[in-house]
CSV table of C-alpha atoms and ligand atoms in Angstrom, one decimal:
chain,number,residue,atom,x,y,z
X,727,MET,CA,79.5,-5.0,-24.0
X,728,ILE,CA,75.8,-5.4,-23.2
X,729,PHE,CA,73.9,-2.2,-24.0
X,730,THR,CA,70.4,-2.2,-22.7
X,731,ILE,CA,67.9,0.5,-23.6
X,732,PHE,CA,64.9,1.0,-21.3
X,733,GLY,CA,62.1,2.8,-23.2
X,734,ALA,CA,63.3,1.5,-26.5
X,735,THR,CA,59.9,1.9,-28.3
X,736,GLY,CA,60.3,5.7,-28.0
X,737,ASP,CA,61.7,8.1,-30.7
X,738,LEU,CA,65.1,8.4,-29.2
X,739,THR,CA,66.0,4.8,-30.1
X,740,THR,CA,65.3,5.2,-33.8
X,741,LYS,CA,66.3,8.8,-34.1
X,742,LYS,CA,69.6,8.8,-32.1
X,743,LEU,CA,70.6,5.7,-30.2
X,744,ILE,CA,70.5,2.9,-32.9
X,745,PRO,CA,72.1,5.2,-35.5
X,746,ALA,CA,74.9,6.1,-33.1
X,747,LEU,CA,75.6,2.5,-32.1
X,748,TYR,CA,75.6,1.5,-35.8
X,749,LYS,CA,78.1,4.3,-36.7
X,750,LEU,CA,80.4,3.2,-33.8
X,751,TYR,CA,80.1,-0.4,-35.0
X,752,GLU,CA,80.9,0.7,-38.6
X,753,ASP,CA,83.9,2.7,-37.4
X,754,ASP,CA,85.2,-0.3,-35.4
X,755,GLN,CA,84.7,1.5,-32.1
X,756,MET,CA,82.4,-1.1,-30.6
X,757,PRO,CA,83.9,-4.0,-28.6
X,758,ASN,CA,84.1,-7.3,-30.5
X,759,HIS,CA,81.3,-8.8,-28.5
X,760,PHE,CA,78.3,-6.6,-28.1
X,761,LEU,CA,74.6,-7.0,-27.7
X,762,VAL,CA,71.9,-4.3,-27.7
X,763,ASN,CA,68.9,-5.2,-25.6
X,764,MET,CA,65.9,-3.0,-26.5
X,765,ILE,CA,63.3,-3.1,-23.7
X,766,GLY,CA,59.7,-2.1,-24.3
X,767,ARG,CA,56.3,-2.8,-22.9
X,768,GLN,CA,54.6,-3.5,-26.1
X,769,THR,CA,54.2,-7.0,-27.5
X,770,HIS,CA,56.4,-7.3,-30.6
X,771,GLU,CA,58.0,-10.1,-32.4
X,772,GLU,CA,61.7,-9.4,-32.3
X,773,ASP,CA,62.1,-9.6,-36.1
X,774,LEU,CA,59.2,-7.2,-36.7
X,775,PHE,CA,60.5,-4.8,-34.1
X,776,ILE,CA,63.9,-4.7,-35.7
X,777,GLN,CA,62.3,-4.4,-39.1
X,778,ARG,CA,60.3,-1.4,-37.9
X,779,ILE,CA,63.4,0.3,-36.6
X,780,TRP,CA,65.0,-0.3,-40.0
X,781,GLU,CA,62.1,1.4,-41.7
X,782,GLN,CA,62.2,4.4,-39.4
X,783,ILE,CA,65.9,5.2,-39.1
X,784,GLU,CA,67.2,7.9,-41.5
X,785,GLY,CA,70.6,7.7,-43.1
X,786,ASN,CA,72.9,5.3,-44.8
X,787,PHE,CA,73.4,1.9,-43.1
X,788,PRO,CA,75.1,-0.5,-45.6
X,789,ASN,CA,76.1,-3.0,-43.0
X,790,TRP,CA,72.7,-3.1,-41.3
X,791,ASN,CA,72.3,-6.9,-41.9
X,792,HIS,CA,75.5,-7.6,-39.9
X,793,PHE,CA,74.7,-5.0,-37.3
X,794,LYS,CA,71.1,-6.2,-36.7
X,795,SER,CA,72.3,-9.6,-35.6
X,796,HIS,CA,73.5,-7.8,-32.4
X,797,LEU,CA,70.0,-6.4,-31.6
X,798,ARG,CA,67.4,-8.0,-29.3
X,799,TYR,CA,63.9,-7.0,-28.3
X,800,ILE,CA,62.8,-7.8,-24.8
X,801,LYS,CA,59.2,-7.3,-23.8
X,802,MET,CA,59.1,-6.2,-20.2
X,803,ASP,CA,57.1,-3.9,-18.0
X,804,PHE,CA,59.9,-2.1,-16.3
X,805,THR,CA,57.7,-0.6,-13.6
X,806,GLU,CA,57.1,-4.1,-12.2
X,807,HIS,CA,59.7,-5.4,-9.8
X,808,TYR,CA,59.0,-9.1,-10.6
X,809,ALA,CA,59.8,-8.5,-14.3
X,810,TYR,CA,63.5,-8.0,-13.5
X,811,GLU,CA,64.0,-11.5,-12.2
X,812,ALA,CA,63.4,-12.9,-15.7
X,813,PHE,CA,65.4,-10.2,-17.2
X,814,ALA,CA,68.3,-10.9,-14.9
X,815,GLU,CA,68.1,-14.6,-15.8
X,816,HIS,CA,68.2,-13.7,-19.4
X,817,MET,CA,71.2,-11.4,-18.9
X,818,ARG,CA,73.2,-14.1,-17.1
X,819,THR,CA,72.8,-16.5,-20.0
X,820,ILE,CA,74.6,-14.1,-22.2
X,821,GLU,CA,78.1,-15.4,-23.1
X,822,ASP,CA,80.8,-14.0,-20.9
X,823,TYR,CA,78.3,-12.0,-18.9
X,824,ASP,CA,80.6,-11.5,-16.0
X,825,SER,CA,83.5,-10.0,-18.0
X,826,GLN,CA,81.4,-7.8,-20.2
X,827,GLU,CA,80.8,-4.0,-19.8
X,828,ARG,CA,77.1,-3.5,-18.9
X,829,VAL,CA,75.6,-0.2,-19.9
X,830,TYR,CA,71.9,0.6,-19.1
X,831,TYR,CA,70.4,3.5,-21.0
X,832,LEU,CA,67.3,4.9,-19.3
X,833,ALA,CA,65.5,6.6,-22.3
X,834,THR,CA,62.4,6.9,-20.2
X,835,ALA,CA,60.5,9.8,-18.6
X,836,PRO,CA,62.4,10.8,-15.5
X,837,ARG,CA,59.8,9.6,-13.1
X,838,PHE,CA,60.8,6.0,-13.9
X,839,PHE,CA,64.5,6.5,-13.0
X,840,PRO,CA,64.1,5.5,-9.3
X,841,VAL,CA,62.1,2.3,-10.0
X,842,ILE,CA,64.5,1.1,-12.8
X,843,ALA,CA,67.7,1.9,-11.0
X,844,ASN,CA,66.5,0.3,-7.8
X,845,ALA,CA,65.4,-2.9,-9.5
X,846,LEU,CA,68.7,-3.1,-11.4
X,847,VAL,CA,70.6,-3.0,-8.1
X,848,VAL,CA,68.2,-5.3,-6.2
X,849,ASN,CA,68.6,-7.9,-8.9
X,850,ALA,CA,72.4,-7.4,-8.9
X,851,LEU,CA,72.4,-6.3,-12.5
X,852,VAL,CA,74.2,-3.2,-11.4
X,853,VAL,CA,76.6,-3.7,-8.5
X,854,LYS,CA,77.7,-0.7,-6.5
X,855,GLY,CA,81.4,0.1,-7.2
X,856,ASN,CA,81.6,-2.4,-10.1
X,857,MET,CA,82.9,-0.1,-12.8
X,858,ARG,CA,81.6,-2.6,-15.5
X,859,ASP,CA,78.1,-1.5,-14.5
X,860,LYS,CA,77.0,2.0,-15.6
X,861,ILE,CA,73.7,3.7,-16.0
X,862,ILE,CA,73.0,6.6,-18.4
X,863,PHE,CA,70.1,8.8,-17.5
X,864,GLU,CA,68.4,10.7,-20.4
X,865,LYS,CA,67.6,14.3,-19.7
X,866,PRO,CA,65.8,16.0,-18.1
X,867,PHE,CA,67.1,14.6,-14.8
X,868,GLY,CA,64.0,15.1,-12.7
X,869,GLU,CA,60.8,17.1,-13.3
X,870,ASN,CA,61.9,20.0,-10.9
X,871,LEU,CA,64.4,20.7,-8.2
X,872,GLU,CA,62.6,18.6,-5.6
X,873,THR,CA,62.3,15.4,-7.7
X,874,ALA,CA,65.8,15.8,-9.2
X,875,LYS,CA,67.2,16.0,-5.6
X,876,ALA,CA,65.2,13.0,-4.5
X,877,TYR,CA,66.3,10.9,-7.5
X,878,ASN,CA,69.9,11.9,-7.0
X,879,GLN,CA,69.9,11.0,-3.3
X,880,LEU,CA,68.3,7.7,-4.0
X,881,LEU,CA,70.9,6.9,-6.8
X,882,LEU,CA,73.8,7.8,-4.6
X,883,GLY,CA,72.5,5.4,-2.0
X,884,LEU,CA,72.5,2.6,-4.6
X,885,ILE,CA,75.6,3.2,-6.8
X,886,GLU,CA,78.7,5.3,-7.0
X,887,GLU,CA,78.7,8.7,-8.6
X,888,SER,CA,81.3,7.3,-11.1
X,889,GLN,CA,78.7,4.8,-12.3
X,890,ILE,CA,76.1,7.6,-13.1
X,891,TYR,CA,76.1,9.3,-16.4
X,892,ARG,CA,73.6,12.2,-16.7
X,893,ILE,CA,73.4,12.8,-20.3
X,894,ASP,CA,72.9,16.1,-22.1
X,895,HIS,CA,73.6,15.3,-25.7
X,896,TYR,CA,74.2,19.0,-26.7
X,897,LEU,CA,77.5,18.6,-24.8
X,898,GLY,CA,78.6,16.0,-27.3
X,899,LYS,CA,78.0,18.3,-30.3
X,900,GLU,CA,81.1,19.4,-32.1
X,901,MET,CA,80.4,23.1,-31.9
X,902,LEU,CA,79.6,23.0,-28.2
X,903,GLN,CA,82.9,21.4,-27.6
X,904,ASN,CA,84.4,24.1,-29.8
X,905,VAL,CA,83.1,26.9,-27.7
X,906,LEU,CA,85.9,26.6,-25.1
X,907,MET,CA,88.6,26.2,-27.8
X,908,VAL,CA,87.5,29.3,-29.6
X,909,ARG,CA,87.2,31.3,-26.5
X,910,PHE,CA,90.4,30.2,-24.7
X,911,ALA,CA,92.7,29.4,-27.6
X,912,ASN,CA,92.3,32.9,-29.2
X,913,LYS,CA,93.7,36.0,-27.6
X,914,ILE,CA,91.5,38.1,-29.9
X,915,PHE,CA,88.3,36.7,-28.3
X,916,GLU,CA,89.2,36.1,-24.7
X,917,SER,CA,90.3,39.6,-24.0
X,918,ILE,CA,87.0,41.1,-25.2
X,919,TRP,CA,84.7,38.5,-23.9
X,920,ASN,CA,82.9,40.6,-21.3
X,921,ARG,CA,80.2,43.2,-20.7
X,922,ASP,CA,82.5,46.1,-21.8
X,923,ASN,CA,82.7,44.8,-25.3
X,924,ILE,CA,79.7,42.5,-25.9
X,925,GLU,CA,76.3,44.1,-26.3
X,926,HIS,CA,74.3,40.9,-26.0
X,927,VAL,CA,74.3,37.2,-26.7
X,928,THR,CA,71.6,35.2,-28.4
X,929,ILE,CA,71.3,31.4,-28.0
X,930,TYR,CA,68.6,29.7,-30.1
X,931,ALA,CA,67.5,26.2,-31.0
X,932,PHE,CA,64.7,26.0,-33.5
X,933,GLU,CA,63.1,22.8,-34.8
X,934,GLN,CA,60.8,22.1,-37.6
X,935,GLU,CA,59.5,19.0,-36.0
X,936,THR,CA,56.5,18.7,-33.7
X,937,VAL,CA,56.2,16.6,-30.7
X,938,LYS,CA,55.4,13.6,-32.9
X,939,GLN,CA,54.9,10.4,-30.8
X,940,ARG,CA,56.3,11.9,-27.7
X,941,GLY,CA,53.2,13.7,-26.4
X,942,GLY,CA,53.0,11.6,-23.2
X,943,TYR,CA,56.5,12.8,-22.1
X,944,TYR,CA,56.5,16.2,-23.7
X,945,ASP,CA,53.2,17.5,-22.2
X,946,ARG,CA,54.6,17.0,-18.7
X,947,SER,CA,57.8,18.7,-19.7
X,948,GLY,CA,57.3,21.6,-22.2
X,949,ALA,CA,60.1,23.6,-23.8
X,950,LEU,CA,61.5,24.9,-20.5
X,951,ARG,CA,62.2,21.5,-19.1
X,952,ASP,CA,62.9,19.8,-22.4
X,953,MET,CA,65.3,22.2,-23.9
X,954,VAL,CA,66.1,25.2,-21.6
X,955,GLN,CA,67.0,23.4,-18.3
X,956,ASN,CA,69.6,21.4,-20.1
X,957,HIS,CA,70.7,22.2,-23.7
X,958,LEU,CA,70.3,26.0,-23.6
X,959,PHE,CA,71.6,26.5,-20.0
X,960,GLN,CA,74.6,24.2,-20.7
X,961,THR,CA,75.4,26.3,-23.9
X,962,LEU,CA,75.0,29.5,-22.0
X,963,ALA,CA,77.3,28.2,-19.2
X,964,LEU,CA,80.1,27.4,-21.7
X,965,VAL,CA,79.7,30.8,-23.4
X,966,ALA,CA,79.7,32.8,-20.2
X,967,MET,CA,82.0,30.9,-17.7
X,968,ASP,CA,85.2,32.5,-16.5
X,969,PRO,CA,88.4,30.8,-17.7
X,970,PRO,CA,89.0,27.8,-15.5
X,971,ASN,CA,92.3,27.4,-13.6
X,972,GLY,CA,93.2,24.5,-15.8
X,973,LEU,CA,91.5,22.6,-18.6
X,974,ASN,CA,90.4,19.7,-16.5
X,975,ASP,CA,86.9,18.4,-16.2
X,976,ARG,CA,86.3,19.4,-12.6
X,977,LEU,CA,87.6,22.9,-12.9
X,978,ILE,CA,85.5,23.5,-16.0
X,979,LYS,CA,82.4,22.3,-14.3
X,980,ASP,CA,83.2,24.4,-11.2
X,981,GLU,CA,83.2,27.5,-13.5
X,982,LYS,CA,80.0,26.5,-15.3
X,983,VAL,CA,78.2,26.1,-11.9
X,984,LYS,CA,79.2,29.6,-10.9
X,985,VAL,CA,77.4,30.9,-14.0
X,986,LEU,CA,74.3,28.7,-13.5
X,987,GLU,CA,74.1,29.9,-9.8
X,988,LYS,CA,74.0,33.5,-10.9
X,989,LEU,CA,71.2,33.4,-13.5
X,990,GLU,CA,68.5,36.0,-13.4
X,991,PHE,CA,65.7,36.6,-15.8
X,992,SER,CA,63.6,39.6,-16.7
X,993,SER,CA,59.9,39.6,-17.6
X,994,PRO,CA,58.0,39.2,-19.7
X,995,ILE,CA,58.8,35.6,-20.6
X,996,ILE,CA,57.4,34.7,-24.0
X,997,PHE,CA,55.5,31.4,-24.0
X,998,GLY,CA,54.0,29.9,-27.2
X,999,GLN,CA,52.2,26.8,-28.2
X,1000,TYR,CA,52.0,25.7,-31.8
X,1001,LYS,CA,48.5,25.5,-33.4
X,1002,GLY,CA,47.6,21.8,-33.6
X,1003,TYR,CA,49.5,20.8,-30.5
X,1004,LEU,CA,46.2,19.9,-28.7
X,1005,SER,CA,45.3,17.4,-31.4
X,1006,GLU,CA,48.7,15.5,-31.1
X,1007,LYS,CA,48.6,12.0,-29.7
X,1008,GLY,CA,48.7,11.9,-25.9
X,1009,ILE,CA,48.0,15.7,-25.3
X,1010,PRO,CA,45.1,16.7,-23.1
X,1011,SER,CA,42.7,18.9,-25.0
X,1012,ASP,CA,43.1,21.8,-22.5
X,1013,SER,CA,46.9,21.6,-22.2
X,1014,LYS,CA,48.8,24.8,-21.5
X,1015,THR,CA,52.2,23.3,-22.2
X,1016,GLU,CA,54.6,25.6,-24.0
X,1017,THR,CA,56.3,24.5,-27.2
X,1018,PHE,CA,58.1,27.8,-27.6
X,1019,VAL,CA,59.9,29.9,-25.0
X,1020,GLY,CA,61.8,33.2,-25.3
X,1021,LEU,CA,63.8,34.4,-22.3
X,1022,LYS,CA,65.9,37.4,-21.5
X,1023,MET,CA,68.4,36.4,-18.9
X,1024,PHE,CA,71.2,38.2,-17.0
X,1025,ILE,CA,74.2,36.7,-15.3
X,1026,ASN,CA,75.0,38.5,-12.1
X,1027,THR,CA,78.8,38.2,-12.3
X,1028,GLN,CA,81.5,40.9,-12.7
X,1029,ARG,CA,82.0,39.8,-16.3
X,1030,TRP,CA,78.4,40.0,-17.4
X,1031,SER,CA,76.2,42.1,-15.2
X,1032,ARG,CA,73.7,44.0,-17.4
X,1033,THR,CA,74.5,42.1,-20.6
X,1034,PRO,CA,71.4,40.4,-21.9
X,1035,PHE,CA,71.5,36.8,-22.9
X,1036,TYR,CA,68.5,35.9,-25.1
X,1037,LEU,CA,67.5,32.2,-25.0
X,1038,VAL,CA,64.9,31.1,-27.6
X,1039,THR,CA,63.7,27.7,-28.5
X,1040,GLY,CA,60.6,26.4,-30.3
X,1041,LYS,CA,59.1,23.5,-32.1
X,1042,LYS,CA,57.3,23.7,-35.5
X,1043,MET,CA,59.5,26.5,-36.7
X,1044,LYS,CA,60.3,27.1,-40.3
X,1045,HIS,CA,63.7,25.3,-40.3
X,1046,LYS,CA,65.9,23.4,-37.9
X,1047,ARG,CA,68.6,25.8,-36.8
X,1048,ALA,CA,70.6,26.3,-33.7
X,1049,ALA,CA,73.4,28.8,-33.0
X,1050,VAL,CA,75.0,31.2,-30.5
X,1051,VAL,CA,75.4,34.7,-31.8
X,1052,ILE,CA,77.7,37.1,-29.9
X,1053,THR,CA,76.9,40.7,-30.8
X,1054,PHE,CA,79.7,43.2,-30.0
X,1055,LYS,CA,79.1,46.8,-29.1
X,1056,GLU,CA,79.0,49.5,-31.7
X,1057,SER,CA,82.3,51.0,-32.8
X,1058,ASN,CA,82.5,54.7,-31.9
X,1059,CYS,CA,84.4,55.6,-35.0
X,1060,PHE,CA,82.6,57.6,-37.7
X,1061,PHE,CA,83.2,57.6,-41.4
X,1062,GLU,CA,82.1,60.0,-44.0
X,1063,SER,CA,80.0,57.4,-45.8
X,1064,GLY,CA,78.2,54.6,-44.2
X,1065,GLN,CA,77.9,53.5,-40.6
X,1066,PRO,CA,79.9,50.5,-39.4
X,1067,GLU,CA,77.8,47.5,-38.4
X,1068,LYS,CA,78.2,45.8,-35.0
X,1069,ASN,CA,80.6,42.9,-35.2
X,1070,THR,CA,79.1,39.5,-34.6
X,1071,LEU,CA,80.6,36.1,-34.0
X,1072,THR,CA,78.2,33.2,-34.8
X,1073,ILE,CA,78.8,29.7,-33.6
X,1074,GLU,CA,76.6,27.6,-35.7
X,1075,ILE,CA,75.5,24.4,-34.0
X,1076,ALA,CA,73.0,22.9,-36.5
X,1077,PRO,CA,72.3,22.1,-39.2
X,1078,ARG,CA,75.6,23.5,-40.5
X,1079,GLU,CA,78.5,23.5,-38.0
X,1080,GLY,CA,80.7,26.5,-38.4
X,1081,LEU,CA,81.9,29.9,-37.3
X,1082,ALA,CA,81.2,33.2,-38.9
X,1083,LEU,CA,82.7,36.6,-38.0
X,1084,THR,CA,81.3,39.8,-39.4
X,1085,PHE,CA,83.4,42.9,-39.4
X,1086,ASN,CA,83.7,46.2,-41.4
X,1087,GLY,CA,86.0,47.2,-44.2
X,1088,LYS,CA,86.3,49.5,-47.1
X,1089,ALA,CA,84.0,48.9,-50.1
X,1090,PRO,CA,86.0,48.5,-53.3
X,1091,GLY,CA,86.0,51.7,-55.3
X,1092,LEU,CA,87.2,55.2,-55.3
X,1093,GLN,CA,85.1,56.4,-52.4
X,1094,SER,CA,85.6,55.5,-48.7
X,1095,TYR,CA,82.5,53.6,-48.0
X,1096,VAL,CA,82.3,51.3,-45.1
X,1097,MET,CA,81.1,47.8,-46.0
X,1098,PRO,CA,80.1,44.8,-43.8
X,1099,MET,CA,82.3,41.7,-44.5
X,1100,LYS,CA,82.1,38.2,-43.3
X,1101,MET,CA,84.7,35.4,-42.6
X,1102,ASP,CA,82.9,32.2,-42.7
X,1103,TYR,CA,84.4,28.9,-41.6
X,1104,CYS,CA,82.5,25.7,-42.3
X,1105,HIS,CA,83.6,23.1,-39.7
X,1106,LEU,CA,81.5,20.4,-41.3
X,1107,CYS,CA,83.0,20.9,-44.8
X,1108,ASN,CA,86.6,20.4,-43.5
X,1109,VAL,CA,86.2,16.8,-42.4
X,1110,ILE,CA,86.0,13.7,-44.5
X,1111,GLY,CA,82.5,12.4,-44.0
X,1112,ASN,CA,80.3,13.7,-41.3
X,1113,THR,CA,81.4,14.9,-37.9
X,1114,PRO,CA,80.4,12.4,-35.3
X,1115,GLU,CA,76.8,12.7,-34.0
X,1116,ALA,CA,76.7,13.8,-30.4
X,1117,TYR,CA,75.4,10.4,-29.2
X,1118,GLU,CA,78.2,8.6,-30.8
X,1119,LYS,CA,80.8,10.6,-28.9
X,1120,LEU,CA,78.9,10.3,-25.6
X,1121,ILE,CA,78.3,6.5,-25.8
X,1122,LEU,CA,82.0,6.0,-26.7
X,1123,ASP,CA,82.9,8.2,-23.6
X,1124,VAL,CA,80.8,5.9,-21.4
X,1125,ILE,CA,82.5,2.9,-22.8
X,1126,HIS,CA,85.8,4.5,-21.9
X,1127,ASP,CA,84.7,5.7,-18.4
X,1128,ASP,CA,85.0,9.3,-19.4
X,1129,ALA,CA,82.3,11.5,-17.8
X,1130,SER,CA,83.7,14.9,-18.7
X,1131,LEU,CA,81.0,15.7,-21.2
X,1132,PHE,CA,78.2,14.6,-18.9
X,1133,THR,CA,76.5,16.9,-16.4
X,1134,ARG,CA,77.5,16.9,-12.8
X,1135,TRP,CA,74.8,17.0,-10.1
X,1136,ASP,CA,75.5,20.6,-9.0
X,1137,GLU,CA,75.0,21.8,-12.6
X,1138,ILE,CA,71.7,20.2,-12.7
X,1139,GLU,CA,70.7,21.4,-9.3
X,1140,SER,CA,71.5,25.1,-10.1
X,1141,SER,CA,69.6,24.8,-13.5
X,1142,TRP,CA,66.5,23.5,-11.8
X,1143,LYS,CA,66.5,26.4,-9.3
X,1144,THR,CA,66.0,28.9,-12.1
X,1145,ILE,CA,63.6,26.6,-14.1
X,1146,ASP,CA,61.4,26.2,-11.0
X,1147,GLN,CA,61.0,29.9,-10.8
X,1148,LEU,CA,60.3,30.3,-14.5
X,1149,GLU,CA,57.7,27.5,-14.3
X,1150,GLN,CA,55.8,29.5,-11.6
X,1151,LEU,CA,55.6,32.5,-14.0
X,1152,LYS,CA,53.7,30.4,-16.5
X,1153,ASP,CA,50.4,31.1,-14.6
X,1154,TYR,CA,50.9,34.8,-15.1
X,1155,GLU,CA,52.2,35.1,-18.6
X,1156,PRO,CA,50.0,34.7,-21.8
X,1157,LEU,CA,50.5,31.6,-23.9
X,1158,TYR,CA,50.5,32.6,-27.6
X,1159,ILE,CA,49.1,30.1,-30.0
X,1160,TYR,CA,51.3,30.4,-33.1
X,1161,GLU,CA,50.9,29.2,-36.6
X,1162,ASN,CA,54.4,29.7,-37.7
X,1163,GLU,CA,57.9,31.0,-36.7
X,1164,ALA,CA,57.4,34.5,-38.1
X,1165,GLU,CA,54.6,35.2,-35.7
X,1166,MET,CA,56.7,34.3,-32.7
X,1167,LEU,CA,59.7,36.3,-34.0
X,1168,GLU,CA,57.4,39.3,-34.4
X,1169,LYS,CA,56.4,38.9,-30.8
X,1170,LEU,CA,60.0,38.7,-29.6
X,1171,LYS,CA,60.9,41.8,-31.7
X,1172,SER,CA,58.1,43.8,-30.2
X,1173,GLU,CA,59.4,42.9,-26.7
X,1174,TRP,CA,63.1,43.1,-27.3
X,1175,GLY,CA,63.4,45.3,-30.3
X,1176,GLN,CA,66.7,45.8,-32.1
X,1177,PHE,CA,68.4,42.9,-30.3
X,1178,LEU,CA,66.9,40.3,-32.5
X,1179,THR,CA,68.3,41.5,-35.8
X,1180,TYR,CA,70.4,38.3,-36.0
X,1181,LEU,CA,67.8,35.7,-35.2
W,2431,LIG,C1,66.1,16.6,-27.1
W,2431,LIG,C2,64.7,17.0,-26.9
W,2431,LIG,O1,66.8,16.5,-26.0
W,2431,LIG,O2,66.7,17.4,-28.1
W,2431,LIG,C3,63.9,17.1,-28.2
W,2431,LIG,O3,64.0,16.2,-25.9
W,2431,LIG,C4,64.6,17.9,-29.2
W,2431,LIG,O4,62.6,17.6,-28.0
W,2431,LIG,C5,66.1,17.4,-29.3
W,2431,LIG,O5,64.0,17.6,-30.4
W,2431,LIG,C6,66.9,18.3,-30.2
W,2431,LIG,O6,68.2,17.8,-30.4
W,2431,LIG,P1,68.9,17.7,-31.8
W,2431,LIG,O7,70.3,17.2,-31.5
W,2431,LIG,O8,68.1,16.8,-32.6
W,2431,LIG,O9,68.9,19.1,-32.3
């Protein structure tokens, strides 16, 4: 396999892609012959570039010296058509080029998708209908509905849908894959998974990190496009979809689209920007880009109408943590002492992967006091080693031609429809400059009150 990364000097390569490829290599999941081409515009000596990656990657890589012999750095300006001729020549000198799988990973800002995809096809590096040639598009796919549509149309003119992988790495996360299992393999949940029994749902993804070196991309994106359009909406779709008529990929995606088509939001939308954002590399000094967003959404379906879904994400928060919290309605049974608490089911996505169910029972002792109790399942603790990182799973799926955990065009299209509307509201909503997580949580509490007890 020849795995080529465009935009390889960006954070994604060191943070996710190289560690994922390394782990697949260590687990014997990579084909015997593989080569990783890392394409960047900067002038680097190959050895020094690989050494820099080694210094930046986090984790344990005991076989790095073997693995690194599969890595190449190629200096190339991927916006220039002529550059692809030399690249194509280089590719064709690779041993067994014709019989290898060729995967191109576009880890670039979306505006470069058309030029790269087009040049790959013009130079016959990707041939329409040849299932050995595949292109993975990093999210967000497009900057808004209009550009996403234009990119998609152009791509479908160049290659087959089956050669296109629109990645949303959240879908490769263990606990996201677990949502459907938990919902549909358990009678106790599926029968109460609706507005009659669920009071509200909170989906959050907090990060301690700032935008770091990604200012150039991030400032044109913001939290709405970077996290909500893809990761949070996909999570919401899995939590809220109706049971599919069968557990096949197409039917599941059909149900997800029905949810994404019915999203509605209620104002105010809470936008925030962390203090210090304007001094980050690549950020204009008057930028109004949000690094935090809090949304109250509704899904206009029979199952969910009037049930609030709170979606919250932010950078520079206290800790990294992501979860889905389902809060059930109050029980209407009264006891002499103590008030039962609302049941909650928490699907923990990161950093711990797990499930926690809170319920009420009798406190030990002579009196009849109601006491909250918790059943806590740690998914991560029950496997030997770590659960696979999302990118490992997804790259392996591409190698095996399995697009089930990749987003279909109509999912992306429906998501952009809502995001475009939300983007327009930015001009009317205040942008809070926050120093820490607590300030933003206070803000949310003052808007949404009691609902945020579990955040
Ligand atoms: C990416 C966003 O898609 O997801 C980043 O572009 C964000 O801004 C990242 O940091 C979070 O994903 P994870 O898997 O690291 O929690």
